[in-house]
Short mmCIF file of C-alpha atoms and ligand atoms in Angstrom, two decimals:
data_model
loop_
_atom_site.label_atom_id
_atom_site.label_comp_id
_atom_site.label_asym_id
_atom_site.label_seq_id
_atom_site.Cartn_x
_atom_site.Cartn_y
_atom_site.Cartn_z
CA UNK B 28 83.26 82.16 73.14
CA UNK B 29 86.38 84.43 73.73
CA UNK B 30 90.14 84.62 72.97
CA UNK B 31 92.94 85.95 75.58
CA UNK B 32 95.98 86.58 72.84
CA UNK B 33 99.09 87.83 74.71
CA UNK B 34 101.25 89.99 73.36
CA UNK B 35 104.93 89.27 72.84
CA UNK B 36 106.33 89.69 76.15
CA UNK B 37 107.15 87.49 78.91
CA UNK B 38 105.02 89.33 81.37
CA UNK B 39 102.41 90.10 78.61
CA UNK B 40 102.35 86.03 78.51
CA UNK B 41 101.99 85.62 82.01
CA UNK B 42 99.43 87.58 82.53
CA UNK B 43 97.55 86.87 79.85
CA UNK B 44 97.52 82.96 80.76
CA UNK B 45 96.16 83.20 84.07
CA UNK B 46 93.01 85.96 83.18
CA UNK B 47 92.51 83.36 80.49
CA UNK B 48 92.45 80.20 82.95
CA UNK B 49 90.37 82.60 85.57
CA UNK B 50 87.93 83.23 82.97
CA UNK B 51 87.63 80.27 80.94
CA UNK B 52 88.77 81.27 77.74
CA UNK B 53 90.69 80.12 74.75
CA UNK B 54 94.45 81.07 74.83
CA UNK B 55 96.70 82.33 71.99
CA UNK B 56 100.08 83.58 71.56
CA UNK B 57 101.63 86.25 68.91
CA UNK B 58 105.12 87.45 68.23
CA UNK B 59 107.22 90.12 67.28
CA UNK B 60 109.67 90.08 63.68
CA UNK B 61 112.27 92.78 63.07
CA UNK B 62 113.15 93.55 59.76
CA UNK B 63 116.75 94.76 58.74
CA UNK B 64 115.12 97.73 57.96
CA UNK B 65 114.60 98.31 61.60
CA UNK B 66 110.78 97.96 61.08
CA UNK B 67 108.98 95.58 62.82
CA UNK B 68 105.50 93.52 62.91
CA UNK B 69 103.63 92.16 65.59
CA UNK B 70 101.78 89.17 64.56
CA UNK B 71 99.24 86.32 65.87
CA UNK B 72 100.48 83.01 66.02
CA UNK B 73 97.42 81.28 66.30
CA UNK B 74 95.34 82.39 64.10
CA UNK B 75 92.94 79.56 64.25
CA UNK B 76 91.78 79.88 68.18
CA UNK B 77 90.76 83.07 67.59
CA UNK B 78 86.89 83.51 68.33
CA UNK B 79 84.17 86.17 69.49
CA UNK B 80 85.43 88.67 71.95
CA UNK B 81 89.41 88.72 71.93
CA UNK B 82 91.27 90.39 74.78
CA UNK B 83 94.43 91.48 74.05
CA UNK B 84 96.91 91.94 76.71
CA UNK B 85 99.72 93.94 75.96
CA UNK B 86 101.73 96.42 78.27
CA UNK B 87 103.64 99.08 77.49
CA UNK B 88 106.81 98.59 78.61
CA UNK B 89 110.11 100.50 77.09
CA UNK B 90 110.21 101.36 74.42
CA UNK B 91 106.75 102.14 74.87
CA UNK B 92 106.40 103.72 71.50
CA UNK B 93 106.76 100.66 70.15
CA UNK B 94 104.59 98.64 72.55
CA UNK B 95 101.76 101.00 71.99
CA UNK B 96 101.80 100.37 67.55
CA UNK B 97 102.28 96.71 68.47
CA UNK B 98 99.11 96.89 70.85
CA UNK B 99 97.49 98.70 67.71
CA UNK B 100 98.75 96.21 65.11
CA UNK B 101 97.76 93.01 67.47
CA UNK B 102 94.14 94.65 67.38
CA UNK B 103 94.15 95.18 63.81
CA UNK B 104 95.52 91.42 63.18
CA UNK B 105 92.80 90.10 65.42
CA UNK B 106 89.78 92.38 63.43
CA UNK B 107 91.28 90.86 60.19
CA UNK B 108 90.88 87.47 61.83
CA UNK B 109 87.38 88.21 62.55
CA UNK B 110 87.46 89.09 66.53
CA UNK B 111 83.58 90.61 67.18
CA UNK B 112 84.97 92.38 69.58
CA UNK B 113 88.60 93.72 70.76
CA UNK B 114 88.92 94.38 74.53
CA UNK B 115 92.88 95.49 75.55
CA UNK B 116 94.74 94.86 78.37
CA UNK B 117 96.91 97.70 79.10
CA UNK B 118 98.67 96.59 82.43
CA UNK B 119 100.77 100.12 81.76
CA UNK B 120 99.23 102.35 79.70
CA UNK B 121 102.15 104.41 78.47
CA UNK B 122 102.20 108.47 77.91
CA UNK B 123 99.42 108.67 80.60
CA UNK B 124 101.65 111.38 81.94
CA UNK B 125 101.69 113.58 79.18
CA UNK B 126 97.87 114.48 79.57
CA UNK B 127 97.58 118.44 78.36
CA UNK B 128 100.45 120.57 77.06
CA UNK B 129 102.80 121.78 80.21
CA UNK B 130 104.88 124.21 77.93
CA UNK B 131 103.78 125.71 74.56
CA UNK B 132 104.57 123.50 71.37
CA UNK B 133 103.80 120.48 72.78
CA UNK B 134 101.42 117.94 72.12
CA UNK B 135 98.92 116.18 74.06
CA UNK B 136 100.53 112.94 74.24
CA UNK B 137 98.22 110.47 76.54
CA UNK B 138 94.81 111.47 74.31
CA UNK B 139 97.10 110.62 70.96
CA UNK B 140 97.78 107.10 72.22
CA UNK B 141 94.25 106.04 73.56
CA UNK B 142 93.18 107.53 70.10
CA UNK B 143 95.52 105.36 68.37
CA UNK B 144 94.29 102.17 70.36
CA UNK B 145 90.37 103.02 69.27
CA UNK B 146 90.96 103.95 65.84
CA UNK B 147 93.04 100.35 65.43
CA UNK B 148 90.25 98.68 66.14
CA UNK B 149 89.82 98.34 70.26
CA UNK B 150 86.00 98.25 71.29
CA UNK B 151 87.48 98.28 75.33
CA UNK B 152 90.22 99.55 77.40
CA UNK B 153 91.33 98.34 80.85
CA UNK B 154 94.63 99.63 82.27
CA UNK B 155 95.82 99.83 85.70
CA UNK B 156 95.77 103.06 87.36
CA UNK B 157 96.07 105.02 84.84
CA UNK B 158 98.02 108.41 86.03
CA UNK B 159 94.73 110.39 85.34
CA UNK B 160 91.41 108.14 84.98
CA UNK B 161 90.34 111.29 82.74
CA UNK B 162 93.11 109.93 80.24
CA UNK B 163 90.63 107.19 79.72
CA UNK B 164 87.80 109.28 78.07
CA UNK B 165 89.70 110.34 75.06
CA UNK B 166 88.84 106.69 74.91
CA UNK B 167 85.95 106.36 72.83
CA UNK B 168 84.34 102.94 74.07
CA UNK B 169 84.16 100.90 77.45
CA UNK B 170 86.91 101.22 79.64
CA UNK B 171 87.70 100.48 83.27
CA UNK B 172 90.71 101.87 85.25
CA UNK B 173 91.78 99.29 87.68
CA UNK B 174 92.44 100.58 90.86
CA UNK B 175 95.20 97.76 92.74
CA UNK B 176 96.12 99.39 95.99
CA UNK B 177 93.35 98.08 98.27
CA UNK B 178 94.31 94.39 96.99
CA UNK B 179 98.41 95.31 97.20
CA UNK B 180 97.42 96.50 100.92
CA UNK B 181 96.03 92.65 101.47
CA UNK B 182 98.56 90.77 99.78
CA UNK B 183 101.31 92.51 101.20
CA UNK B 184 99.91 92.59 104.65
CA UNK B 185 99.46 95.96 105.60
CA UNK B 186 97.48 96.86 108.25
CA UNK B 187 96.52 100.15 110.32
CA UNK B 188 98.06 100.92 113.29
CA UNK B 189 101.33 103.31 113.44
CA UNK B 190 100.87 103.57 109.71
CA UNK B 191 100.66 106.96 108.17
CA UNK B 192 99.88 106.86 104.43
CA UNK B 193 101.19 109.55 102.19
CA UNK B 194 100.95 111.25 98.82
CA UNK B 195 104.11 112.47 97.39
CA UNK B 196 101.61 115.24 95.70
CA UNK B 197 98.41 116.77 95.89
CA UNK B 198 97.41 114.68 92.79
CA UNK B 199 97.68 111.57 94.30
CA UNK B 200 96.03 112.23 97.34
CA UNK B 201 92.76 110.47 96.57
CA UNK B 202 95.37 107.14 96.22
CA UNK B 203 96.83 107.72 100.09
CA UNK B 204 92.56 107.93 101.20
CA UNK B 205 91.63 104.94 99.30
CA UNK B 206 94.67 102.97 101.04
CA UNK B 207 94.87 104.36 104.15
CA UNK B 208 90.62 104.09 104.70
CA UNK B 209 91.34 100.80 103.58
CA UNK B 210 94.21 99.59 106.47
CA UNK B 211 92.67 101.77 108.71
CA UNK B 212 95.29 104.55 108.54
CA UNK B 213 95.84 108.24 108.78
CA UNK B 214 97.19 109.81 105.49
CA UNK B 215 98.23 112.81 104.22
CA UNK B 216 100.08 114.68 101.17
CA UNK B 217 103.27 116.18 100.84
CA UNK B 218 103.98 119.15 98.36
CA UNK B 219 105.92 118.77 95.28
CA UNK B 220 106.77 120.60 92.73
CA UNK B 221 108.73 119.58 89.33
CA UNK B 222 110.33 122.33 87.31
CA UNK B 223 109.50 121.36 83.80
CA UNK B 224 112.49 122.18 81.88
CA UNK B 225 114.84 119.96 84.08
CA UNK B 226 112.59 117.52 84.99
CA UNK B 227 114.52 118.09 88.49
CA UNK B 228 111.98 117.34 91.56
CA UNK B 229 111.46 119.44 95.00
CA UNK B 230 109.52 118.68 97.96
CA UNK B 231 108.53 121.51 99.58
CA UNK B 232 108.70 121.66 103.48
CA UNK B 233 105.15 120.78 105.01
CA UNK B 234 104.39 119.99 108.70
CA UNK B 235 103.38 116.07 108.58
CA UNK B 236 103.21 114.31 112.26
CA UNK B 237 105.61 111.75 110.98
CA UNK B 238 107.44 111.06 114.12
CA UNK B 239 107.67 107.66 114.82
CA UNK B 240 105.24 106.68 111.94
CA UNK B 241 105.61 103.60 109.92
CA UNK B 242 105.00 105.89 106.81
CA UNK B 243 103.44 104.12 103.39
CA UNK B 244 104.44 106.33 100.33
CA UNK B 245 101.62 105.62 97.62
CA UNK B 246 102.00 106.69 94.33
CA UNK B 247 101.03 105.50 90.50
CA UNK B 248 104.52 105.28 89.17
CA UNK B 249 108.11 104.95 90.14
CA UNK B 250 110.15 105.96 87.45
CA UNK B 251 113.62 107.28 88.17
CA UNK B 252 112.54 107.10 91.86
CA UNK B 253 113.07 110.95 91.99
CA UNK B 254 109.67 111.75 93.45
CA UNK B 255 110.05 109.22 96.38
CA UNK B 256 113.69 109.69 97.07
CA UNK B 257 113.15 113.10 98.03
CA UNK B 258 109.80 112.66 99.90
CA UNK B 259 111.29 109.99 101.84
CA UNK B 260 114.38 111.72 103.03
CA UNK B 261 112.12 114.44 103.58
CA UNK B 262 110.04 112.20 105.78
CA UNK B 263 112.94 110.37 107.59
CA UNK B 264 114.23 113.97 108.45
CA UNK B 265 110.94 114.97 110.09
CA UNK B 266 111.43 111.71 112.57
CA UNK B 267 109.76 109.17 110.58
CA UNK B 268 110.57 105.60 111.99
CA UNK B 269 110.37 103.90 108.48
CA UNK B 270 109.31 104.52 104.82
CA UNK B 271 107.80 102.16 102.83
CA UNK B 272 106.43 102.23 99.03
CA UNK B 273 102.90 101.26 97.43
CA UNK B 274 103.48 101.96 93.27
CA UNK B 275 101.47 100.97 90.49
CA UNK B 276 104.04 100.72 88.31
CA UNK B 277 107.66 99.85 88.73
CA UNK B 278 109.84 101.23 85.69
CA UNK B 279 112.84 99.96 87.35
CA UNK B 280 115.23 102.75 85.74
CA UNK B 281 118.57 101.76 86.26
CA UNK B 282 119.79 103.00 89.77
CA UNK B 283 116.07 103.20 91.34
CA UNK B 284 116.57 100.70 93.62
CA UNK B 285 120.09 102.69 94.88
CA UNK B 286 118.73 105.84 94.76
CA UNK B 287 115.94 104.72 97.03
CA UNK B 288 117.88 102.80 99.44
CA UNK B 289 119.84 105.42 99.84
CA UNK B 290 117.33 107.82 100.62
CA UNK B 291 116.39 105.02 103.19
CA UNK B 292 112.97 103.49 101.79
CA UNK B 293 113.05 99.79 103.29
CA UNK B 294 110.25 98.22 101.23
CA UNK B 295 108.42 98.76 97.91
CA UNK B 296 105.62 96.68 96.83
CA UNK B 297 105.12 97.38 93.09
CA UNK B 298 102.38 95.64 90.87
CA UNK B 299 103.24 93.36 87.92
CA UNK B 300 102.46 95.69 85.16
CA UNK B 301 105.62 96.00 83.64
CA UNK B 302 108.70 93.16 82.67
CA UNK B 303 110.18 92.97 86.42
CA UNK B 304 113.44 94.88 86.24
CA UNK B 305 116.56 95.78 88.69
CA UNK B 306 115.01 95.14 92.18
CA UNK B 307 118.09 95.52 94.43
CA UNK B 308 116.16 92.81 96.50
CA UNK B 309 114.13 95.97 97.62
CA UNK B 310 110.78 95.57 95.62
CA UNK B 311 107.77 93.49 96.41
CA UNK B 312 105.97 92.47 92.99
CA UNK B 313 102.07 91.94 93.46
CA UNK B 314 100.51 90.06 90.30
CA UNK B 315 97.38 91.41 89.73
CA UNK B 316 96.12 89.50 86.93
CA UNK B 317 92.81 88.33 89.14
CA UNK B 318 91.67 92.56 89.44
CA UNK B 319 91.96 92.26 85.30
CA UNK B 320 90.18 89.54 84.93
CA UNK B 321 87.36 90.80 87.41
CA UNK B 322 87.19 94.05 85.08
CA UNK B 323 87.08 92.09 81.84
CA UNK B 324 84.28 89.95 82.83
CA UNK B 325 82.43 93.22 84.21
CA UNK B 326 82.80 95.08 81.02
CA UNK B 327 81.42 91.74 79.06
C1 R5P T 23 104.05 112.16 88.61
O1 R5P T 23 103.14 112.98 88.84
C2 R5P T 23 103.89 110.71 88.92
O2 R5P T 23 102.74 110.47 89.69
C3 R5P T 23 105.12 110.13 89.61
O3 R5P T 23 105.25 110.73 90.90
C4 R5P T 23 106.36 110.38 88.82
O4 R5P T 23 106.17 110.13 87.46
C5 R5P T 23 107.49 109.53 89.33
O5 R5P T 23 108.63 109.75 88.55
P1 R5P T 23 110.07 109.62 89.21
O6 R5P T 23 110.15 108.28 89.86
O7 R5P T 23 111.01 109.74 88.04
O8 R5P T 23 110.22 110.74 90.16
#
């Protein structure tokens, strides 16, 4: 016996209903009350179809510090109800980036907010491509991170050929091998470098045989679109013939889908991990609801 309860979001819902239908269990619903105060609650609406292991699906969309107490107070609400045991369903787990302390006096952001998930209650973590998968072991129990591009590559028909896959940085390298082994592509990785004051991004120069190369820009997360503005301008200046994205996660920043177009990306195919946002008709959304459910019932 087991409980999908989605969180308070649209996309939280959506997801949510169809892991439930895929894996046969119960559905329930919660919801979110604001108090004048400016405080809010997340709560379970129903209460009663709670039973045995509850999976919680709840992303953590902006502003994602309150997504991730509403996460912790949707596992606490389902221990008080009696769940045996509290798997979550992080479609974006938020902070991810903030994984050890780039300049003195800060903290370590991404361990803080799988901590907080554990010590509310959660037995289980599954989030998609998580920036880092070693983010996941300040996770205390099971947890899986799911890895989409290889199933992005197949809905979104990709296929070898004049392909060349890249990595906007050295760090996301093993992402451009796992997709480009997959199509049957050549890949490589550009080098970038982010100054950490200004946030401001620069992509080094680096001799890549782009010329005439479809070129498939993976990376976990497009957030101001920064990162792939500048590698594919970069890209389209060394003789590319087209530049396409593969992201995780799709902030949708307001002005992303400008700021890309104008750097002339033609395509981005972006998983459903976050509410969809501002497309400018140029992003691609993948639902990937059937990799979560494959990971819950793995974990079970
Ligand atoms: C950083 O290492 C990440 O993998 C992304 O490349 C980055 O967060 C994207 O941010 P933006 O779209 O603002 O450049």
């Amino acid at each position: 016996m087991a409980t999908v309860l989605a969180g308070p979001l649209l996309v939280d819902r959506v997801v949510a209903r169809e892991i439930a239908y895929k894996l046969g269990y119960t559905l329930a619903g919660s919801s979110l009350r604001r108090f004048p105060d400016g405080e809010m609650l997340a709560r379970v609406d129903d209460a009663e179809r709670l039973e045995g292991t509850v999976v919680i699906v709840k992303t953590m969309a902006r502003p994602m510090a309150e997504s991730l107490l509403q996460a912790a107070m949707l596992a606490d609400a389902a221990r008080g109800l009696g769940a045996e045991r509290i798997v979550m369903v992080s479609p974006y787990l938020a902070f991810a980036r903030q994984d050890r302390r780039f300049l003195p006096g800060e903290p370590v952001t991404a361990a803080l907010a799988v901590k907080t998930l554990a010590s509310s209650g959660v037995d289980a973590l599954v989030a998609v491509e998580v920036h880092k998968e070693a983010v996941l072991e300040w996770f205390p129990g099971g947890r899986v991170n799911v890895r989409p591009y290889r199933y992005m590559a197949d809905i979104a028909g990709l296929k070898g050929g004049d392909i060349l896959v890249l990595a906007p940085d050295l760090g996301a390298l093993e992402r451009a091998r796992m997709l480009a082994t997959h199509i049957g592509a050549g890949y490589d990785y550009l080098v970038k470098k982010r100054d950490r004051i200004t946030g401001e991004v620069v992509i080094e120069p680096k001799s890549i045989d782009a010329r005439g190369k479809r070129v498939v820009i993976v990376d976990d997360i497009v957030s101001t679109g920064g990162t792939v503005a500048k590698a594919a301008a970069s890209l389209l200046g060394q003789g590319a013939k087209s530049v396409e994205v593969m992201v995780a996660h799709w902030m949708g920043v307001p002005g992303t889908p400008e700021r890309l177009r104008a750097a002339g990306v033609s395509r981005v195919i972006a998983g459903l991990t976050l509410p969809p946002a501002e497309t400018g008709g140029l992003v691609e959304y993948v639902d990937l609801a059937p990799l979560l459910a494959e990971s819950i019932r793995e974990l079970a």
